[in-house]
Amino acid sequence: MSHDPVPHVASSLRDLGPKAMRSPKLLTKEEITRIADHVLKGGEHATELEKEIAKKATHNPEGVVAEELAMLGKKILKDK
């Protein structure tokens, strides 16, 4: 039995970064898309790998693995 909170749409990217790193599999489709959009459109100095993962997440949010989501979460925290 997991003690993680029930997933919900976070109010800001500041909430999504730590959530993506701490419990990436609890992110909703909307949250994954929001993270990916930030990396693609607003992320400063995103690497090619981060951009590739973000594109993948935009097209298929359920197909992104936990490690990739954690990487995008780190990117959001760097952009603060």
JSON list of N, CA, C and O in Angstrom, two decimals, residues 29 33 49 77:
[
{"chain": "A", "resi": 29, "resn": "LYS", "atom": "N", "xyz": [-1.58, 12.91, -16.86]},
{"chain": "A", "resi": 29, "resn": "LYS", "atom": "CA", "xyz": [-1.25, 13.23, -18.25]},
{"chain": "A", "resi": 29, "resn": "LYS", "atom": "C", "xyz": [-1.10, 14.74, -18.44]},
{"chain": "A", "resi": 29, "resn": "LYS", "atom": "O", "xyz": [-0.20, 15.20, -19.15]},
{"chain": "A", "resi": 33, "resn": "THR", "atom": "N", "xyz": [2.28, 16.69, -19.68]},
{"chain": "A", "resi": 33, "resn": "THR", "atom": "CA", "xyz": [2.22, 17.58, -20.85]},
{"chain": "A", "resi": 33, "resn": "THR", "atom": "C", "xyz": [2.68, 18.98, -20.49]},
{"chain": "A", "resi": 33, "resn": "THR", "atom": "O", "xyz": [3.40, 19.62, -21.26]},
{"chain": "A", "resi": 49, "resn": "LEU", "atom": "N", "xyz": [18.71, 15.78, -25.49]},
{"chain": "A", "resi": 49, "resn": "LEU", "atom": "CA", "xyz": [18.04, 14.65, -24.84]},
{"chain": "A", "resi": 49, "resn": "LEU", "atom": "C", "xyz": [16.78, 15.11, -24.12]},
{"chain": "A", "resi": 49, "resn": "LEU", "atom": "O", "xyz": [15.73, 14.48, -24.22]},
{"chain": "A", "resi": 77, "resn": "LEU", "atom": "N", "xyz": [13.48, 22.49, -12.17]},
{"chain": "A", "resi": 77, "resn": "LEU", "atom": "CA", "xyz": [14.08, 23.07, -10.96]},
{"chain": "A", "resi": 77, "resn": "LEU", "atom": "C", "xyz": [15.29, 23.94, -11.31]},
{"chain": "A", "resi": 77, "resn": "LEU", "atom": "O", "xyz": [15.54, 24.94, -10.66]}
]
